[in-house]
Amino acid sequence: MLVVRKRITLFALFEEAGKLAGGRILSSTDATHQIELDSGRRIKVKAAQVLLTFAQPSVAELLRDATELAGHIDLDLAWTFAPEGDFGFAELAAVYFEDPPSTVQQAATLLRLHEAPHYFRRAGKGGRFRKAPADVLQQALAAIERKKAVQAQIDAWAEELVQGRCPEPVRAQLYRILFKPDKNAPEYKAVVHAARTAHLAPLALLQRAGAITSAYQFHWQRFLHEHFPRGTGFAALAVPPLPDDLPLAEGVAAFSIDDSSTTEIDDALSVQGLGSGTVTLGIHIAAPGLAIAPGSPVDAVARERLSTVYMPGHKITMLPEAVVQTYTLAAGAPRPAVSLYLAVDEATLEVRGHTTRLERVPIAHNLRHDQLDGVVTAAWLDDPGGPTWPGVPAEVARLHPTLAWLWRLAQACKARREAVRGRPETFTRPDYTFKLEGVQGDEPTGEETVVIGTRARGAPLDLIVAEAMILANHHWGQWLADSGVPGIYRSQASLAPGIKVRMGTKPLPHAGIGVPCYAWSTSPLRRYTDLVNQWQIIACARHGATAALAAPFKPKDAALLAIISAFDAAYTAYAQFQSTMERYWTLRYLRQQGMTELVAAYLKDNLVRAETLPLVLTALGTDGLQRGERVRVRLGTIDEVSLEVTGTVVERLGATEPVEGDTLEGEPEEALQAPLTVAVEVAVDDADEAAAAGPTAPPAARA
């Protein structure tokens, strides 16, 4: 008699990579099982990983029923009746349900134990567990409740933001969320959640919710969070004492030329020997390097800040105010200075010799550009009778011979540099000045009235100071190189397009200025590179041929390269911020003046430059325009947060002659292309959400 035995199909529930899975057992040995998953994939599973074998129901049915049943298992009750010590899931199922438990009950118990690690901890492999101690369990449950409460708060805040209202806790953390977020903070998570729900960029979401009440504070706080996270104040520092062994400069009555707002007066000039055939030009630079030692607390502050930050109506100084006031070249008393004396042929205006001295220099006058530009003109300087002109202040009238000679020297120096450059320097646009009226307190609020003025580039006082500083920076840079003392130099290989100014430790030519080498040394109160170079110059002045051994920074000193890298980054960021704030105040000016149209010149790529304001903007209707062509532009919406203003060309005013050198050279053209971004990262799932979550602000152009 033939007996036919029906093969029984067995299923297995096993653990793989910490997760539960199931499938049909195809074959088995003592050590492994060959299992076919529902997907059809076959895998080899160690016998120790198999937690439960069964003939029915199917794996899919078991997991479905077990998942439903697991949701009804009371964890507190299960924890109460669970055996002490290690136990298997089947043992707990027998206690909780019935003995013996069904396959579904065992699987449900296993699933519930897996998803409740705060109640039950794994005790090795094979489906064994141990219940958590009572005190640990209570702490875990409290933490879970807190997490639920936080998530509920996040959801509530997010809903408010979606509805166009900004919760006060989010408003209080606004700038931290935007610029330096704690990504685990509930306020940050609420913004992210709301941005995804509303399909809006975070900045646009917060603007719509009224969170940003001041565009000025938005830009100011953005800068502070990135560059001054600990604030702009200074810790209490002792001011290094003035040197008491400096000789007094004989026969010198120096004067400075700055704006009225300048407190860090770095440089002053003196002239001796007019009419003698050889004139001595003194270029006197404030000397904090005589007292501030490398590595000192004051040096640490200067090295951290690296430069003074300028913006309309406010500034953040590199050095504490007490230090600045100790070393600034304020009129009324001798001040410590590093002085460069140049012997200049009075007839040919050629430099015949130079010497450097460490001394105290009497400062007779602090002249101010904004008060004297209208008086000290080329016509006044060229007129021998200038001192008798009406309206000229007496102290300025007495300086007429000195200023007239300096004006001649400046023009001669400029001409010699232009011969080296191969083409003249052209100043086709004015420098714009910003004055804020109604500032209350230490800094502006953004609501002040702004007055935008102009000062022609190359005006006599400007040129006199500029050429004197070029002389000093070139001569001292060359002196450092000749002495074998390293310094920080600025160089430019050529005037070809795209060749930028670089900083380094080698005395290379600066094609843009037209000198063989150029080392910033004339602003040690407001630029750290200048302070470093001043230390090196002081070593040369004190030690002569052995200066390389005594200078703070030795040849091939890696510290110089680190300073250059840090300064370059900071100086660029500070300049970009200054441009940002100047653009903000220009847009405020448009609003305050009620301007709806302006005359501009076409640049390129739909960009036009305003004729009478420091403003570059995107305009529609520029097709067919030639570079330099003048147009009338009707202004569109002004956004003071994104710093965007658009325009439309409404009238062509005629072509103009292209102006040589009237390019964006020297201006941060990258700022015309960089979108305004914030630090809020919104995870997205598709291209549409990615587009919505991306930066909404268009390029921020500047003049």
mmCIF file of C-alpha atoms in Angstrom, residues 38 237 340 448 494 614 673 698:
data_model
loop_
_atom_site.group_PDB
_atom_site.id
_atom_site.type_symbol
_atom_site.label_atom_id
_atom_site.label_comp_id
_atom_site.label_asym_id
_atom_site.label_seq_id
_atom_site.Cartn_x
_atom_site.Cartn_y
_atom_site.Cartn_z
ATOM 1 C CA ASP A 38 7.127 37.403 0.263
ATOM 2 C CA LEU A 237 41.539 96.080 29.093
ATOM 3 C CA LEU A 340 58.690 108.794 7.186
ATOM 4 C CA GLU A 448 16.471 107.942 10.547
ATOM 5 C CA SER A 494 48.552 93.293 -14.362
ATOM 6 C CA PRO A 614 24.947 104.640 -5.495
ATOM 7 C CA GLN A 673 24.654 87.475 -8.215
ATOM 8 C CA PRO A 698 16.922 88.171 -5.934
#
